[in-house]
mmCIF file of C-alpha atoms in Angstrom:
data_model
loop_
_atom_site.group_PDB
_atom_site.id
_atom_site.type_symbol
_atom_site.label_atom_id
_atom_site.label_comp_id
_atom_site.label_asym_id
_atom_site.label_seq_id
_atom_site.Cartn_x
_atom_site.Cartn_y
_atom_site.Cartn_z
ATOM 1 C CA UNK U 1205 -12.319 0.211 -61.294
ATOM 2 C CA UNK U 1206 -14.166 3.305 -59.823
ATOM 3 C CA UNK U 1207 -14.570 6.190 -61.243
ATOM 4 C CA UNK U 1208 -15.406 9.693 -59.970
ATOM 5 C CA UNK U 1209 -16.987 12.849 -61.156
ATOM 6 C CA UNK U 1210 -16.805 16.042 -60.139
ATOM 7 C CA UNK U 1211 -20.008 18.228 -60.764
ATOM 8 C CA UNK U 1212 -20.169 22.180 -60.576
ATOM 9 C CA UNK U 1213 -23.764 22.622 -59.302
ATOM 10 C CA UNK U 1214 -26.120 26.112 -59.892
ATOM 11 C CA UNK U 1215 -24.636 27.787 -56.440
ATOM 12 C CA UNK U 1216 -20.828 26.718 -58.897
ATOM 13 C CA UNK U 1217 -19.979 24.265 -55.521
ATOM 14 C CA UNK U 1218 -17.607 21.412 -57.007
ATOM 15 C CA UNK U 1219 -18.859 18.216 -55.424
ATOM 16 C CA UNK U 1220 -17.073 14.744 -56.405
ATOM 17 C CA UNK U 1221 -19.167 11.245 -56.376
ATOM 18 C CA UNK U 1222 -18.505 8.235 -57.226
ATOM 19 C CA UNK U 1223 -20.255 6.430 -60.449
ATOM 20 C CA UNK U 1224 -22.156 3.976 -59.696
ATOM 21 C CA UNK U 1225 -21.156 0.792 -62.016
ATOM 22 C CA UNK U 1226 -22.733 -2.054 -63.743
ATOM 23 C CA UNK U 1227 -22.658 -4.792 -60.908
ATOM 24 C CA UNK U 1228 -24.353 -2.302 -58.224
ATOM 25 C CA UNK U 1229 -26.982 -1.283 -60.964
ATOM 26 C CA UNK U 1230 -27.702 -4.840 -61.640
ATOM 27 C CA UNK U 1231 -28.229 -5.680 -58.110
ATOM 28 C CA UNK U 1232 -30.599 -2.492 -57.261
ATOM 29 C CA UNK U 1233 -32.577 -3.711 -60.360
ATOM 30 C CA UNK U 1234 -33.133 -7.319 -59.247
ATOM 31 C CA UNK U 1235 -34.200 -5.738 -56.310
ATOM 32 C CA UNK U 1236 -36.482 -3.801 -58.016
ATOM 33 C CA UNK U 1237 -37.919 -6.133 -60.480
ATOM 34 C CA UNK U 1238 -38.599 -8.511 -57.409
ATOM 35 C CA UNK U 1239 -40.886 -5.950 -56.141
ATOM 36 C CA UNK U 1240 -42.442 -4.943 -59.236
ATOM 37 C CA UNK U 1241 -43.098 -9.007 -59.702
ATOM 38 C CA UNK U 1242 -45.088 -9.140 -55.882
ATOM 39 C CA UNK U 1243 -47.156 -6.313 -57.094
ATOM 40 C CA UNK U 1244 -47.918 -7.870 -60.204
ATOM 41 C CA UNK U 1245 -48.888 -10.953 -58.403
ATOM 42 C CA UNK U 1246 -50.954 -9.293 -56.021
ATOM 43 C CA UNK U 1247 -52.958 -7.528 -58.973
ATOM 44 C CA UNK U 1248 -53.470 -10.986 -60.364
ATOM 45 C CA UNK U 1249 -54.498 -12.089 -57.165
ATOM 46 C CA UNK U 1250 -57.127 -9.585 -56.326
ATOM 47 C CA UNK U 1251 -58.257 -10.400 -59.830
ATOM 48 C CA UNK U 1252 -58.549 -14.482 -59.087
ATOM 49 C CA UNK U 1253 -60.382 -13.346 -55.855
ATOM 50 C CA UNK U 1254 -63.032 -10.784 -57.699
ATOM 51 C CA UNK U 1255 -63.673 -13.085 -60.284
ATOM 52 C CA UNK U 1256 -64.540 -16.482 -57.828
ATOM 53 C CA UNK U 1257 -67.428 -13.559 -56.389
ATOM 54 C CA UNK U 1258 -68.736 -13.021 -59.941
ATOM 55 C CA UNK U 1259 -67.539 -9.051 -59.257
ATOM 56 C CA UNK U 1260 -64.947 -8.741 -62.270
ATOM 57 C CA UNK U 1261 -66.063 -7.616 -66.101
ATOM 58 C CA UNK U 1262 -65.982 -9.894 -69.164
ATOM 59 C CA UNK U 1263 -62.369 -11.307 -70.825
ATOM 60 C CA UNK U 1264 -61.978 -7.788 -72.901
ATOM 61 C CA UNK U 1265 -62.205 -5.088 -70.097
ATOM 62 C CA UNK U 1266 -60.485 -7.504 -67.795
ATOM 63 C CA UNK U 1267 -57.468 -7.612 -70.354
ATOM 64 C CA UNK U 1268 -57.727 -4.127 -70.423
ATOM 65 C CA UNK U 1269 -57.507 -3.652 -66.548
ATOM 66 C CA UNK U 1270 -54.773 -6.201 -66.434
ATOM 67 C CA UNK U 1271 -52.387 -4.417 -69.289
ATOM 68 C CA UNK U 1272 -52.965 -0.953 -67.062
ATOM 69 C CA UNK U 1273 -51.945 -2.113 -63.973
ATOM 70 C CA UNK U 1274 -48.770 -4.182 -65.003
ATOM 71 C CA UNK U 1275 -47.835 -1.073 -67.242
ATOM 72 C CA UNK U 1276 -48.200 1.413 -64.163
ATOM 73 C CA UNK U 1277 -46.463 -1.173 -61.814
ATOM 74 C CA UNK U 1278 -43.863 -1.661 -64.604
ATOM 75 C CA UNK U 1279 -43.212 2.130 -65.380
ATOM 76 C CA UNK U 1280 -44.730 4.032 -62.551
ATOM 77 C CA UNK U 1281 -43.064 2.248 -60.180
ATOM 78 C CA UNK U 1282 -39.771 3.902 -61.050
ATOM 79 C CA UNK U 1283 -40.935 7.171 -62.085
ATOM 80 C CA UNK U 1284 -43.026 7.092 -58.440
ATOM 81 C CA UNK U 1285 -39.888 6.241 -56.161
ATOM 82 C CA UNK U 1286 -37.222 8.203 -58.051
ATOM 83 C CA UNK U 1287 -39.195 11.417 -57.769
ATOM 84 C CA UNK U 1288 -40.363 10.829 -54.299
ATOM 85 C CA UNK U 1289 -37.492 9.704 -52.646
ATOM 86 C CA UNK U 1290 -35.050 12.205 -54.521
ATOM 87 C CA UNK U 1291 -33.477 9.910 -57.159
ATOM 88 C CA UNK U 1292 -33.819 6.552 -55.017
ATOM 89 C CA UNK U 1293 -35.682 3.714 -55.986
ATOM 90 C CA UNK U 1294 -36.232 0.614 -53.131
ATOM 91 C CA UNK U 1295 -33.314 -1.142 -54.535
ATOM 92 C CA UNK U 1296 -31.163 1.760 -55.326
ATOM 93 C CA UNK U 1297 -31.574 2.500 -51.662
ATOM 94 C CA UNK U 1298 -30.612 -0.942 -50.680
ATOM 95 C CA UNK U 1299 -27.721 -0.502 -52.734
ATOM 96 C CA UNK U 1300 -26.923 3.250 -51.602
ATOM 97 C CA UNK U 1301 -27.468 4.290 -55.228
ATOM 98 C CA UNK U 1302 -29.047 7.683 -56.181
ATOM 99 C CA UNK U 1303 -30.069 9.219 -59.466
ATOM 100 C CA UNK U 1304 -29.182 12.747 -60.128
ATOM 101 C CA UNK U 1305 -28.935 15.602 -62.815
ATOM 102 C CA UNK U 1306 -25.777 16.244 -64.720
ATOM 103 C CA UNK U 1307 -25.194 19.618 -63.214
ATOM 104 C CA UNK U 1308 -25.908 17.871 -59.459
ATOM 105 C CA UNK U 1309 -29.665 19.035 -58.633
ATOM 106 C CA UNK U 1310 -32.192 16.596 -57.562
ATOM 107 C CA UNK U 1311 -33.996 14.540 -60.197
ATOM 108 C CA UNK U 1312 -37.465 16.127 -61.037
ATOM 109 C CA UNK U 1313 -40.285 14.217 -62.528
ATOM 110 C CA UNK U 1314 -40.020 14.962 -66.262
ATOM 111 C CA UNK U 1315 -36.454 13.298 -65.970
ATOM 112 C CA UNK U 1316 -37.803 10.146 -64.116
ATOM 113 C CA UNK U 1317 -40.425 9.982 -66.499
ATOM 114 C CA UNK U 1318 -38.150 10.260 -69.737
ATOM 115 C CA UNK U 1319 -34.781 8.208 -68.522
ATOM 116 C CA UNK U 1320 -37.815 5.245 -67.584
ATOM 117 C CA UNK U 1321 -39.850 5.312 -70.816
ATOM 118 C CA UNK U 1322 -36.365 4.786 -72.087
ATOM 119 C CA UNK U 1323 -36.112 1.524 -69.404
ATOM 120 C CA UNK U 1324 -38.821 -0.213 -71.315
ATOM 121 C CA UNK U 1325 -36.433 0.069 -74.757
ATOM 122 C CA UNK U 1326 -33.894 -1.335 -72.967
ATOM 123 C CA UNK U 1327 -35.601 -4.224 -72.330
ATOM 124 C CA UNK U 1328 -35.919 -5.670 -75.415
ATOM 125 C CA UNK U 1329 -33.820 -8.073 -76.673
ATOM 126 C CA UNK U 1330 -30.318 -7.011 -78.730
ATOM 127 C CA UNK U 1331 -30.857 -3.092 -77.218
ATOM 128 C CA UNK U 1332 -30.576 -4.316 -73.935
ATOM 129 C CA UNK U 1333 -27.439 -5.689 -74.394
ATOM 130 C CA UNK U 1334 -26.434 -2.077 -76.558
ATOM 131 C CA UNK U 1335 -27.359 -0.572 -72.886
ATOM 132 C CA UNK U 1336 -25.379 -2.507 -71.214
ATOM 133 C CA UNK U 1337 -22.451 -1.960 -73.409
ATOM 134 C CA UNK U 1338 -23.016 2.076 -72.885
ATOM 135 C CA UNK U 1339 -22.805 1.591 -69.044
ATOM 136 C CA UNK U 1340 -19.319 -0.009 -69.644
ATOM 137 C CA UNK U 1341 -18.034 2.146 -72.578
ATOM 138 C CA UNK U 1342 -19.194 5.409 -71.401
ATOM 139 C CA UNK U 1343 -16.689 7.676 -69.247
ATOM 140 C CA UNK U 1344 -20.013 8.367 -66.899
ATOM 141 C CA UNK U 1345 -21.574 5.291 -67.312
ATOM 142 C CA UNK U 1346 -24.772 6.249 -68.756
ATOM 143 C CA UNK U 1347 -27.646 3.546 -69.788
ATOM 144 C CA UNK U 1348 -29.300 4.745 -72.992
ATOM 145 C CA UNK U 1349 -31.841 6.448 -70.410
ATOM 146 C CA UNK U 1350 -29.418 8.750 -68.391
ATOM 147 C CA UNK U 1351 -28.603 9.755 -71.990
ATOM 148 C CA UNK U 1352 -31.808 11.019 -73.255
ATOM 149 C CA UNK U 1353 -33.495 12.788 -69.491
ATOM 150 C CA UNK U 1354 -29.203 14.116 -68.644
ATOM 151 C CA UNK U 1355 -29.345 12.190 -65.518
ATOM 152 C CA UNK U 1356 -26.444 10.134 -63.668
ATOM 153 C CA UNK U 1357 -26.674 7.410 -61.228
ATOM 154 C CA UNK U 1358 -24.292 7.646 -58.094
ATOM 155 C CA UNK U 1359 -22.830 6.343 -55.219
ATOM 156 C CA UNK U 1360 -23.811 7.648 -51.653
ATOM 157 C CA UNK U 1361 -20.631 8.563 -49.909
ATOM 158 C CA UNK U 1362 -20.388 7.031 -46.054
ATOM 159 C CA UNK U 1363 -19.010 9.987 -44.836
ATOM 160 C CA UNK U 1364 -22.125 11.488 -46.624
ATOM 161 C CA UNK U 1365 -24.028 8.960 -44.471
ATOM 162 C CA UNK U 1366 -22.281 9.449 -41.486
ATOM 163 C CA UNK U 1367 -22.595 13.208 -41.566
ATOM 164 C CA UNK U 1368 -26.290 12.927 -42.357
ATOM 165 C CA UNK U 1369 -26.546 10.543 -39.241
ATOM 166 C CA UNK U 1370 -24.862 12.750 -37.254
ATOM 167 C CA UNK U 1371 -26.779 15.691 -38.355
ATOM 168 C CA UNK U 1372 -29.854 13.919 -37.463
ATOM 169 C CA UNK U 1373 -28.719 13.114 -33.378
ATOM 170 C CA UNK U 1374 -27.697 16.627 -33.124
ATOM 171 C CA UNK U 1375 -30.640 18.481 -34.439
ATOM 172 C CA UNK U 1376 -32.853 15.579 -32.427
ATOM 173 C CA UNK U 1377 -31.197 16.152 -28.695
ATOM 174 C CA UNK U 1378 -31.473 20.346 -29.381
ATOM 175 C CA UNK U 1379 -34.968 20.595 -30.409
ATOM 176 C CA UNK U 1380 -33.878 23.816 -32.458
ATOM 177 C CA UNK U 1381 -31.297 25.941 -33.117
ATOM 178 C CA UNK U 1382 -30.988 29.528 -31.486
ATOM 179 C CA UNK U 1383 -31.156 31.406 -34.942
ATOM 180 C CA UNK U 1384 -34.516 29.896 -34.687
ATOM 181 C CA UNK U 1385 -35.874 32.520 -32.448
ATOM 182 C CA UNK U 1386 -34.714 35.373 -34.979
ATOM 183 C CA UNK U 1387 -36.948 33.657 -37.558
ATOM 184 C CA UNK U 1388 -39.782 35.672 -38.228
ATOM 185 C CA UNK U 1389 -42.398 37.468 -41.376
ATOM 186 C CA UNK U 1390 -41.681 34.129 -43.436
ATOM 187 C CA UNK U 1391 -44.985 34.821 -45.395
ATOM 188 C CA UNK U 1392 -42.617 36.913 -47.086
ATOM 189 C CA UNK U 1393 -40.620 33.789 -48.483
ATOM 190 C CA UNK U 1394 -41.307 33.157 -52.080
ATOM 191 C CA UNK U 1395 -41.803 29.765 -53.529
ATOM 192 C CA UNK U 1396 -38.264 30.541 -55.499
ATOM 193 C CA UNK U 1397 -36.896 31.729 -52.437
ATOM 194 C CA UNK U 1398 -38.264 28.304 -50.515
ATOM 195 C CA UNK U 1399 -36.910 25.960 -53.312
ATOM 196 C CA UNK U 1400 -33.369 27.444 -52.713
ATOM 197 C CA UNK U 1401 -33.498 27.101 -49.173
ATOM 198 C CA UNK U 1402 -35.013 23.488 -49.911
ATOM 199 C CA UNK U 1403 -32.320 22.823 -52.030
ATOM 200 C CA UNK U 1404 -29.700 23.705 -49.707
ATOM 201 C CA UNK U 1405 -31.114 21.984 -46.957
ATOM 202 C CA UNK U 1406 -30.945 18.415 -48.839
ATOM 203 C CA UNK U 1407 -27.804 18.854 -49.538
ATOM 204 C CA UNK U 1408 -25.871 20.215 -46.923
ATOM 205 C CA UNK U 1409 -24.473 17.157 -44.902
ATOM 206 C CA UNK U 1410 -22.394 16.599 -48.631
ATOM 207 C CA UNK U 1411 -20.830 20.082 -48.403
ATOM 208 C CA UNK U 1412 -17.272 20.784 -46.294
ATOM 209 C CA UNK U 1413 -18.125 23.184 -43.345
ATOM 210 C CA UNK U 1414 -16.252 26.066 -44.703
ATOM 211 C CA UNK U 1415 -17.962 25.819 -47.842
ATOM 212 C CA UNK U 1416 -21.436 24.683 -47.026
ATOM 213 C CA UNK U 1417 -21.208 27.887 -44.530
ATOM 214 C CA UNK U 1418 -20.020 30.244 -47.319
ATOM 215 C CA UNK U 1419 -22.637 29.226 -49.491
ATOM 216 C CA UNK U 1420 -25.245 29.799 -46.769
ATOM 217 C CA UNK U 1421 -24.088 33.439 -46.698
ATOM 218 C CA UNK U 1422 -24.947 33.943 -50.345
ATOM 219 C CA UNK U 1423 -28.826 32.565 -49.992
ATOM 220 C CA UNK U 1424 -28.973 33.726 -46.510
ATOM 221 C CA UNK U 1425 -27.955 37.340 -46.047
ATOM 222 C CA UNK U 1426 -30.474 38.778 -48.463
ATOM 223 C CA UNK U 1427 -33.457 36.723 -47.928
ATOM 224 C CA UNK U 1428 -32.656 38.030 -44.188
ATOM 225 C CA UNK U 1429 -32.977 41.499 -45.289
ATOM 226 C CA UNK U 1430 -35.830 40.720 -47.249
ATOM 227 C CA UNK U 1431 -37.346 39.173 -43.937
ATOM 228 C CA UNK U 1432 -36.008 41.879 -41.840
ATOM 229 C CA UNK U 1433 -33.899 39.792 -39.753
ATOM 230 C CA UNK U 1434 -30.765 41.427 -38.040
ATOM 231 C CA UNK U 1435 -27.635 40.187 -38.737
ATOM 232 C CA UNK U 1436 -25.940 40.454 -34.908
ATOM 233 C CA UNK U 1437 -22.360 38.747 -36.370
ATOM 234 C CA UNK U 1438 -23.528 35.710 -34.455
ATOM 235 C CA UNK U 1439 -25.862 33.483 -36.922
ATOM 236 C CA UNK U 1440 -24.714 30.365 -38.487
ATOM 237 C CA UNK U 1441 -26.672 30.779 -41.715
ATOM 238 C CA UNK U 1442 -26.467 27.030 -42.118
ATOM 239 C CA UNK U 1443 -28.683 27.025 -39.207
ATOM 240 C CA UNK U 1444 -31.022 30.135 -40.077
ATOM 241 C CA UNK U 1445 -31.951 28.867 -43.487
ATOM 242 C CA UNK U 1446 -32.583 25.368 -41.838
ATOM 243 C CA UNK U 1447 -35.108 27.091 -39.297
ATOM 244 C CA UNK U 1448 -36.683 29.382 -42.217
ATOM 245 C CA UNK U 1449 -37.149 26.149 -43.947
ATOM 246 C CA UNK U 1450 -38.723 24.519 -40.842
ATOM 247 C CA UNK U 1451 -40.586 26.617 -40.049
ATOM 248 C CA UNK U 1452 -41.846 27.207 -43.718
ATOM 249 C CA UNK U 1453 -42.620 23.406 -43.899
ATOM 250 C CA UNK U 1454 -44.683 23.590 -40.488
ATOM 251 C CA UNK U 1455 -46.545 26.420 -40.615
ATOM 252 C CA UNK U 1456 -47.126 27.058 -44.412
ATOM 253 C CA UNK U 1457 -47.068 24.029 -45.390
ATOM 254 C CA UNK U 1458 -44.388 24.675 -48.411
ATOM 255 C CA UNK U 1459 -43.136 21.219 -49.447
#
């Protein structure tokens, strides 16, 4: 059985998603642990190759080398893709699987990092079972990870997809919106101003229209003052923070 959430994010928008549960976390981890095992392999086979050529150190620092790069495949790996590609890892994006915050923001890297140090406790023998138990018992199942960095693992929507898809062939066959030409002075965006725009802009496609464009008023009408941009009565402010953030990203380079 499914179960849903509903999470009151920092702008207080209630969005519902949908847990994901045990069986789709298994199968994004096989994934997963596939790829980590090819990496592995290909470690140990650049290794096999150096050493036939007389070009790898003695038994000790070649241990050494070995137990660093199957640790950073092995841990990195995770904390890599799930801060990179905003809570995904390769097979929770096979699966359509995303980690996120409790209160609904994007994962950052001090959460990867702590929810995946947990991972390797969960591995061993009789607690790996307990973590499996947790996903089941708990009302949000949470693996002993989610529980110590406050993180959740969800379900991407298809309307969520289908929006996003749509977004994408709209903004592609009109090169730019109009509010774009009103853009202007954004050296006067701050980084905190930037990260809410960011912020917005991620999530948008999962908002309703009335509600993602009410919320776009709030961020949007005073950072246009503070960029002394007009307010004609005609802007979508969905659109104008989208072209301040484009135009942020392309010619300051704010990531």
């Amino acid at each position: 059985m499914s179960r849903h959430i509903t999470v009151v994010t920092p702008e207080n928008v209630r969005i519902e998603y949908e847990l994901a549960g045990l069986a789709s976390r298994a199968g994004a981890a096989i994934i997963d642990l596939l790829l980590q095992v090819l990496l592995i392999l290909a470690v140990l086979g650049v290794r096999m190759l150096l050493s036939e050529h007389g070009r790898w150190p003695g038994t000790t620092w070649a241990n050494a080398l070995l137990a660093i790069a199957s640790f950073v495949m092995w841990y990195g790996y995770y904390v890599y893709f799930e801060t990179v590609w905003n809570g995904q890892s390769p097979g929770k994006r096979y699966a359509r699987m995303r980690t996120i915050r409790e209160g609904g923001t994007p994962i950052d890297f001090a959460s990867a990092a702590v929810r995946n140090l947990v991972r390797i406790v969960d591995m061993i023998p009789g607690i790996y079972l307990v973590g499996m138990i947790s996903v089941l018992a708990n009302s949000r199942n949470k693996r002993l990870g989610d529980f110590a960095a406050g993180t959740l693992v969800v379900k991407e929507r298809s309307e969520w997809m289908h929006t996003k898809e749509k977004q994408t062939q709209e903004e592609a066959s009109a090169a730019q919106y109009p509010e774009a030409e009103l853009v202007r002075n954004i050296e006067l965006v701050s980084p905190d101003d930037f990260e809410t725009i960011k912020r917005f802009v991620e999530r948008k496609a999962e908002l309703d229209g009335k509600v993602r464009e009410e919320l776009a008023s709030k961020i949007a009408v005073p950072l246009m003052a503070k960029l002394g941009i007009e307010d004609n009565g005609h802007i979508g402010y969905s659109n104008m923070l989208t072209e301040i953030y484009n135009k942020c990203a392309a010619q300051r380079g704010m990531r």
